[in-house]
XYZ file of C-alpha atoms in Angstrom:
450
model
C 14.634 1.051 -12.873
C 11.800 2.962 -11.375
C 11.627 6.747 -11.502
C 10.427 8.681 -8.486
C 7.327 10.860 -8.718
C 7.679 14.508 -9.613
C 7.093 17.151 -6.961
C 3.666 17.878 -8.465
C 2.682 14.211 -8.136
C 4.364 13.579 -4.807
C 2.214 12.811 -1.777
C 4.670 14.811 0.301
C 4.007 17.919 -1.784
C 0.297 17.545 -1.104
C 1.058 16.930 2.558
C 3.217 20.067 2.681
C 0.519 22.210 1.078
C -2.161 20.750 3.327
C -0.212 21.232 6.551
C 0.677 24.775 5.484
C -2.791 25.852 4.399
C -4.676 24.380 7.369
C -3.102 26.666 10.003
C -3.502 29.662 7.674
C -7.201 28.915 7.191
C -7.696 28.414 10.930
C -5.773 31.602 11.712
C -7.788 33.518 9.092
C -11.085 32.359 10.603
C -9.904 33.342 14.078
C -8.700 36.757 12.872
C -11.922 37.380 10.964
C -13.961 36.567 14.040
C -11.666 38.707 16.206
C -11.948 41.570 13.709
C -15.736 41.484 13.846
C -15.619 41.406 17.635
C -13.207 44.340 17.702
C -15.320 46.355 15.272
C -18.500 45.726 17.258
C -16.756 46.532 20.541
C -15.335 49.822 19.247
C -18.664 50.790 17.714
C -20.488 50.017 20.953
C -17.893 51.994 22.924
C -18.529 55.090 20.764
C -22.265 54.667 21.236
C -21.782 54.510 25.013
C -19.658 57.689 24.924
C -22.263 59.536 22.874
C -25.109 58.428 25.166
C -23.160 59.338 28.313
C -22.238 62.737 26.881
C -25.816 63.429 25.847
C -27.147 62.439 29.267
C -24.610 64.706 31.001
C -25.516 67.720 28.816
C -29.255 67.034 29.282
C -28.718 67.052 33.030
C -26.923 70.422 32.726
C -29.828 71.759 30.641
C -32.397 70.744 33.251
C -30.410 72.158 36.120
C -28.827 75.321 34.635
C -30.424 76.112 31.272
C -29.268 76.822 27.719
C -26.239 78.983 28.516
C -24.797 76.334 30.808
C -25.137 73.753 28.057
C -23.365 76.075 25.595
C -20.591 76.687 28.091
C -20.247 72.981 28.746
C -19.930 72.276 24.997
C -17.269 74.969 24.585
C -15.342 73.536 27.497
C -15.509 69.995 26.100
C -14.228 71.110 22.688
C -11.037 72.345 24.316
C -10.262 68.853 25.685
C -8.519 66.002 23.796
C -10.238 62.700 24.534
C -8.075 59.883 25.847
C -9.513 57.539 23.242
C -8.508 59.991 20.448
C -12.062 59.627 19.147
C -12.619 63.372 18.546
C -15.832 64.782 20.083
C -17.985 67.197 18.075
C -21.199 69.013 18.950
C -23.974 71.090 17.489
C -26.431 72.975 19.778
C -29.170 74.673 17.782
C -31.961 76.950 19.053
C -35.619 76.501 18.067
C -35.293 79.132 15.356
C -32.258 77.472 13.763
C -29.546 79.642 15.325
C -26.367 77.752 16.293
C -25.779 78.319 19.994
C -22.591 76.261 20.402
C -20.529 73.518 18.802
C -18.161 72.960 15.893
C -20.428 71.022 13.511
C -21.603 72.853 10.448
C -25.090 72.694 8.959
C -26.275 69.131 8.851
C -27.945 67.530 5.839
C -31.685 67.076 5.997
C -32.569 63.891 7.778
C -29.109 63.494 9.295
C -30.342 63.836 12.868
C -32.062 60.936 14.595
C -33.263 60.993 18.192
C -33.859 57.206 18.333
C -30.467 55.836 17.333
C -26.911 56.703 16.336
C -26.314 57.350 12.628
C -23.185 57.545 10.495
C -22.464 60.557 8.287
C -19.477 62.002 6.470
C -18.155 65.430 7.397
C -15.782 67.337 5.112
C -13.602 68.457 8.020
C -13.709 65.549 10.461
C -14.335 62.570 8.227
C -16.808 59.807 9.083
C -18.796 60.526 12.269
C -21.113 58.546 14.497
C -23.857 60.967 15.727
C -27.044 61.039 17.759
C -29.559 63.836 18.342
C -31.994 64.858 21.056
C -34.564 67.662 21.471
C -34.813 69.533 24.736
C -38.069 70.804 26.219
C -37.469 74.340 24.883
C -37.165 73.028 21.300
C -33.361 73.190 21.198
C -31.643 70.399 19.260
C -28.429 68.861 20.584
C -26.242 66.752 18.258
C -23.359 64.753 19.789
C -20.851 63.037 17.416
C -17.676 61.014 17.664
C -15.020 60.423 15.008
C -14.633 56.821 13.802
C -11.000 57.251 12.716
C -9.778 55.464 15.846
C -12.001 52.543 14.980
C -10.550 52.395 11.484
C -7.012 52.590 12.850
C -7.697 49.725 15.247
C -9.137 47.610 12.432
C -6.219 48.387 10.119
C -3.859 47.449 12.946
C -5.674 44.146 13.325
C -5.390 43.596 9.589
C -1.667 44.319 9.737
C -1.284 41.891 12.635
C -3.192 39.333 10.590
C -0.794 39.548 7.663
C 2.198 39.420 10.006
C 0.732 36.358 11.682
C -0.019 34.667 8.360
C 3.511 35.358 7.128
C 4.999 34.001 10.362
C 2.853 30.853 10.289
C 3.507 30.329 6.587
C 7.253 30.774 6.976
C 7.629 28.562 10.045
C 5.287 25.912 8.648
C 7.111 25.774 5.340
C 10.524 25.557 6.996
C 9.516 22.795 9.398
C 7.447 20.857 6.883
C 9.991 21.100 4.066
C 12.747 19.859 6.386
C 10.566 16.959 7.553
C 9.356 16.093 4.060
C 12.891 16.139 2.651
C 14.002 13.706 5.340
C 11.050 11.436 4.571
C 11.729 11.596 0.836
C 15.391 10.734 1.390
C 14.522 7.765 3.548
C 11.884 6.499 1.120
C 14.281 7.069 -1.761
C 16.804 4.893 0.075
C 14.137 2.204 0.479
C 13.321 2.374 -3.230
C 17.005 2.086 -4.142
C 17.320 -0.989 -1.912
C 14.313 -2.572 -3.611
C 15.877 -1.782 -6.998
C 19.156 -3.439 -5.939
C 17.288 -6.508 -4.703
C 15.361 -6.580 -7.978
C 18.721 -6.589 -9.794
C 19.845 -9.603 -7.776
C 21.715 -8.018 -4.844
C 20.136 -10.029 -2.024
C 22.716 -8.737 0.458
C 21.350 -5.161 0.291
C 19.953 -3.934 3.608
C 18.388 -0.785 5.013
C 20.099 1.006 7.888
C 17.970 1.404 11.034
C 20.573 3.081 13.253
C 19.615 6.284 15.068
C 15.928 6.017 14.204
C 12.961 4.950 16.321
C 9.848 5.631 14.273
C 7.394 3.844 11.986
C 9.759 3.893 9.008
C 12.421 2.185 11.110
C 9.963 -0.590 11.960
C 9.118 -0.841 8.256
C 12.840 -0.997 7.429
C 13.314 -3.857 9.900
C 10.471 -5.788 8.273
C 11.928 -5.101 4.826
C 15.358 -6.346 5.941
C 13.775 -9.478 7.394
C 11.855 -10.053 4.157
C 14.991 -9.607 2.026
C 16.953 -11.952 4.290
C 14.242 -14.608 4.068
C 14.022 -14.178 0.298
C 17.804 -14.527 0.064
C 17.722 -17.741 2.084
C 14.968 -19.165 -0.116
C 16.829 -18.211 -3.292
C 20.058 -19.715 -1.974
C 18.241 -22.925 -1.035
C 16.563 -23.106 -4.433
C 19.867 -22.481 -6.165
C 21.578 -25.234 -4.185
C 18.820 -27.679 -5.068
C 18.946 -26.657 -8.730
C 22.741 -26.945 -8.879
C 22.692 -30.297 -7.149
C 20.002 -31.653 -9.474
C 21.863 -30.343 -12.539
C 25.124 -31.864 -11.343
C 23.572 -35.236 -10.501
C 21.649 -35.477 -13.774
C 24.434 -34.451 -16.144
C 26.592 -37.552 -15.632
C 23.882 -40.203 -16.216
C 22.563 -38.285 -19.212
C 26.056 -38.164 -20.696
C 26.472 -41.887 -20.131
C 23.067 -42.526 -21.699
C 24.067 -40.499 -24.764
C 27.286 -42.540 -25.048
C 25.325 -45.781 -24.808
C 22.954 -44.701 -27.558
C 25.959 -43.771 -29.695
C 27.462 -47.265 -29.282
C 24.106 -48.884 -30.049
C 23.762 -46.817 -33.202
C 27.306 -47.748 -34.306
C 26.551 -51.454 -33.878
C 22.988 -51.464 -35.286
C 23.377 -48.814 -37.960
C 21.658 -45.423 -38.435
C 18.342 -45.095 -36.643
C 16.117 -41.999 -36.788
C 14.575 -42.600 -33.368
C 18.005 -42.952 -31.760
C 19.125 -39.696 -33.461
C 16.077 -37.884 -32.085
C 16.703 -39.306 -28.609
C 20.343 -38.182 -28.721
C 19.265 -34.678 -29.824
C 16.931 -34.454 -26.845
C 19.692 -35.673 -24.554
C 22.095 -33.075 -25.924
C 19.433 -30.416 -25.374
C 19.126 -31.472 -21.721
C 22.910 -31.634 -21.255
C 23.370 -28.166 -22.746
C 20.651 -26.852 -20.455
C 22.330 -28.372 -17.400
C 25.711 -27.001 -18.545
C 24.208 -23.529 -18.729
C 22.817 -23.817 -15.191
C 26.158 -25.041 -13.855
C 27.986 -22.226 -15.645
C 25.721 -19.591 -14.066
C 26.131 -21.221 -10.666
C 29.915 -21.269 -11.088
C 30.019 -17.610 -12.093
C 27.821 -16.567 -9.165
C 30.154 -18.470 -6.833
C 33.168 -16.653 -8.347
C 31.811 -13.143 -7.740
C 34.653 -11.091 -6.285
C 37.212 -13.729 -7.238
C 39.691 -12.231 -9.742
C 41.941 -15.267 -10.116
C 42.785 -15.898 -13.749
C 42.107 -12.285 -14.704
C 44.527 -10.316 -16.837
C 44.648 -7.073 -18.771
C 42.790 -7.585 -22.058
C 42.637 -5.440 -25.164
C 38.856 -5.370 -25.270
C 38.870 -3.606 -28.653
C 40.683 -6.549 -30.261
C 38.433 -9.080 -28.495
C 35.282 -7.387 -29.813
C 36.714 -7.341 -33.353
C 37.777 -11.003 -33.118
C 34.316 -12.196 -31.984
C 32.678 -10.007 -34.625
C 34.902 -11.625 -37.304
C 33.625 -15.036 -36.211
C 30.010 -13.941 -36.682
C 30.632 -11.979 -39.872
C 30.144 -14.924 -42.323
C 26.838 -15.861 -40.671
C 25.720 -12.234 -40.737
C 26.539 -11.989 -44.453
C 24.675 -15.226 -45.224
C 21.577 -13.910 -43.400
C 21.931 -10.478 -45.070
C 22.342 -8.837 -41.664
C 25.716 -7.071 -41.959
C 27.683 -6.080 -38.854
C 28.454 -2.360 -38.581
C 31.379 -1.770 -36.210
C 32.453 1.474 -34.543
C 35.287 0.649 -32.137
C 37.657 2.868 -30.190
C 41.213 1.533 -30.199
C 43.274 0.456 -27.184
C 40.376 0.021 -24.748
C 41.762 -2.277 -22.065
C 39.870 -4.026 -19.289
C 40.813 -6.427 -16.519
C 39.164 -9.833 -16.802
C 38.902 -13.254 -18.356
C 39.099 -13.262 -22.147
C 37.204 -16.565 -22.402
C 34.309 -15.379 -20.252
C 34.105 -11.967 -21.944
C 34.276 -13.704 -25.313
C 31.346 -15.875 -24.300
C 29.423 -12.759 -23.220
C 30.094 -11.086 -26.573
C 29.086 -14.248 -28.442
C 25.750 -14.334 -26.620
C 25.038 -10.675 -27.415
C 25.988 -10.988 -31.104
C 24.062 -14.246 -31.466
C 20.920 -12.703 -29.941
C 21.254 -9.627 -32.155
C 21.376 -11.797 -35.285
C 18.656 -14.163 -34.129
C 16.050 -11.500 -33.316
C 16.848 -8.870 -35.976
C 14.454 -8.211 -38.832
C 15.511 -9.586 -42.194
C 17.922 -7.485 -44.243
C 18.739 -5.090 -41.401
C 22.188 -4.212 -40.064
C 23.561 -5.050 -36.610
C 25.250 -2.093 -34.911
C 28.229 -2.823 -32.618
C 29.803 0.173 -30.882
C 32.646 0.258 -28.346
C 33.416 3.659 -26.856
C 35.639 4.940 -24.092
C 33.365 7.034 -21.824
C 35.277 8.484 -18.895
C 36.615 5.608 -16.818
C 34.441 2.997 -18.500
C 34.347 0.968 -21.681
C 30.784 1.006 -23.040
C 29.724 -1.601 -25.604
C 26.387 -1.189 -27.358
C 24.892 -3.921 -29.518
C 21.657 -2.941 -31.243
C 19.418 -4.196 -34.020
C 16.066 -3.459 -35.572
C 13.654 -6.050 -34.239
C 10.286 -6.636 -32.653
C 9.903 -4.342 -29.603
C 10.335 -5.852 -26.150
C 7.462 -5.138 -23.769
C 8.083 -3.504 -20.393
C 7.101 -6.726 -18.610
C 9.550 -8.774 -20.679
C 12.324 -6.180 -20.214
C 12.125 -6.583 -16.423
C 12.623 -10.359 -16.601
C 14.856 -10.695 -19.639
C 17.973 -11.457 -17.534
C 16.177 -14.091 -15.441
C 17.245 -17.719 -16.072
C 14.824 -19.687 -18.292
C 12.913 -16.545 -19.267
C 11.714 -16.565 -22.854
C 10.022 -13.574 -24.450
C 6.454 -14.747 -25.189
C 6.537 -12.778 -28.444
C 9.639 -14.754 -29.556
C 8.624 -18.256 -28.523
C 9.246 -19.577 -32.061
C 12.998 -18.894 -31.710
C 15.174 -21.693 -30.327
C 16.958 -21.184 -27.022
C 17.085 -22.103 -23.367
C 16.586 -18.691 -21.807
C 20.016 -18.848 -20.151
C 22.243 -16.776 -22.443
C 21.444 -13.332 -21.096
C 21.395 -14.548 -17.478
C 24.864 -16.029 -18.023
C 26.037 -12.821 -19.730
C 24.916 -10.647 -16.821
C 26.688 -12.962 -14.354
C 29.885 -12.567 -16.390
C 29.465 -8.761 -16.432
C 28.898 -8.711 -12.659
C 32.036 -10.776 -12.042
C 34.002 -8.167 -14.012
C 32.550 -5.300 -11.883
C 30.464 -4.272 -14.876
C 26.806 -4.108 -15.718
C 24.714 -5.429 -18.597
C 21.345 -3.793 -19.248
C 18.651 -3.411 -21.861
C 18.163 0.207 -22.886
C 14.745 1.229 -24.258
C 15.171 2.965 -27.619
C 12.602 3.731 -30.317
C 12.317 0.952 -32.910
C 15.562 -0.745 -31.819
C 16.721 -3.353 -29.312
C 19.900 -2.161 -27.602
C 21.998 -4.021 -25.025
C 24.580 -1.937 -23.167
C 27.643 -3.448 -21.441
C 29.661 -1.211 -19.112
C 33.090 -2.300 -17.868
C 35.736 -0.384 -15.908
C 38.813 0.533 -17.925
C 42.216 -0.507 -16.662
């Protein structure tokens, strides 16, 4: 009756995306902040190394002179630093002669005695460098490679992607499993509501093995359905009792009016009164018939194997003269030897109601289509006509007793025929439904084949 939402419209899809994206966003912010901290820490560490190295060489210069500084630089170039941040030097005399070091000529303005600067070297790559000038005019440049810093940052970036993939994978697995369970449970609830809407007041939700909010909701739903069932049963008993108690006096009243009319002669007012009485009696008969059928659900006494194909043709033959008079011919398409297990009188009444409705509500000079097909293990009867469309609101209530389509209020009827027909179909383990089709009204009866 009601279709579930698509995955794009589902609240659970939005919940899944939200719960997946939130940890990724949080993790990304944390990793971005950690990356900045790591970059600043590594940069500051290189600055400390450069400053310490420069202070040590300046101390050598003050204590031992230029040659000692040159020797110290040569010695340092033979060592591999533990941090793998390669050390490079340039010691230049006042006249521009290179005294020691492995750095080539530096671009103009590359040296800065106030702060560390970054420059690109063809041999060593990006360098962080600082300069100082000794008292004799010599210039000392101390540099460190930043490759280690880049490797650390790329490692952090790799860890970030690994972390994101792990969070995304675990989140999706856990959330999808949880959401699927929730969707299944809610789908079960929706199916129970649909069954109750179709008249199955004994349908209940299972609450075994669960102890969460949905279980509490299921208990409330079961209690609501049970209370609704009790109210419907009570109403039905009252209705049946009233119908039963009223039918006998109304019948006696009709008989009395008939005797009066026979003695006094024809009387228009008496005829009208008898017509109204017959209308009431027929209405009460319909209520009692529905009540009787509902009470017989599951009771197969009196059932026999019936050639449903022949029954459909026989009922159609009865309606054929009326259909020809109203210029609404019956078009039959019937599979042969379709047998069902049931009551021929009740199924005949069901067919009569369907054919009568089809003729009553069809447009003038349009055909009535009657199709009986064997589909798998079921006999499927379709009765359709071209008529005024039935609104969605009316389609939901069309099998309810006393319901009359507001758009068809001019047509005579009690609003019991389709309710009675569905009760007959249910007693035969079948189902009667209204199928929405463009520009046609189609009733579909499904019965199990013997």
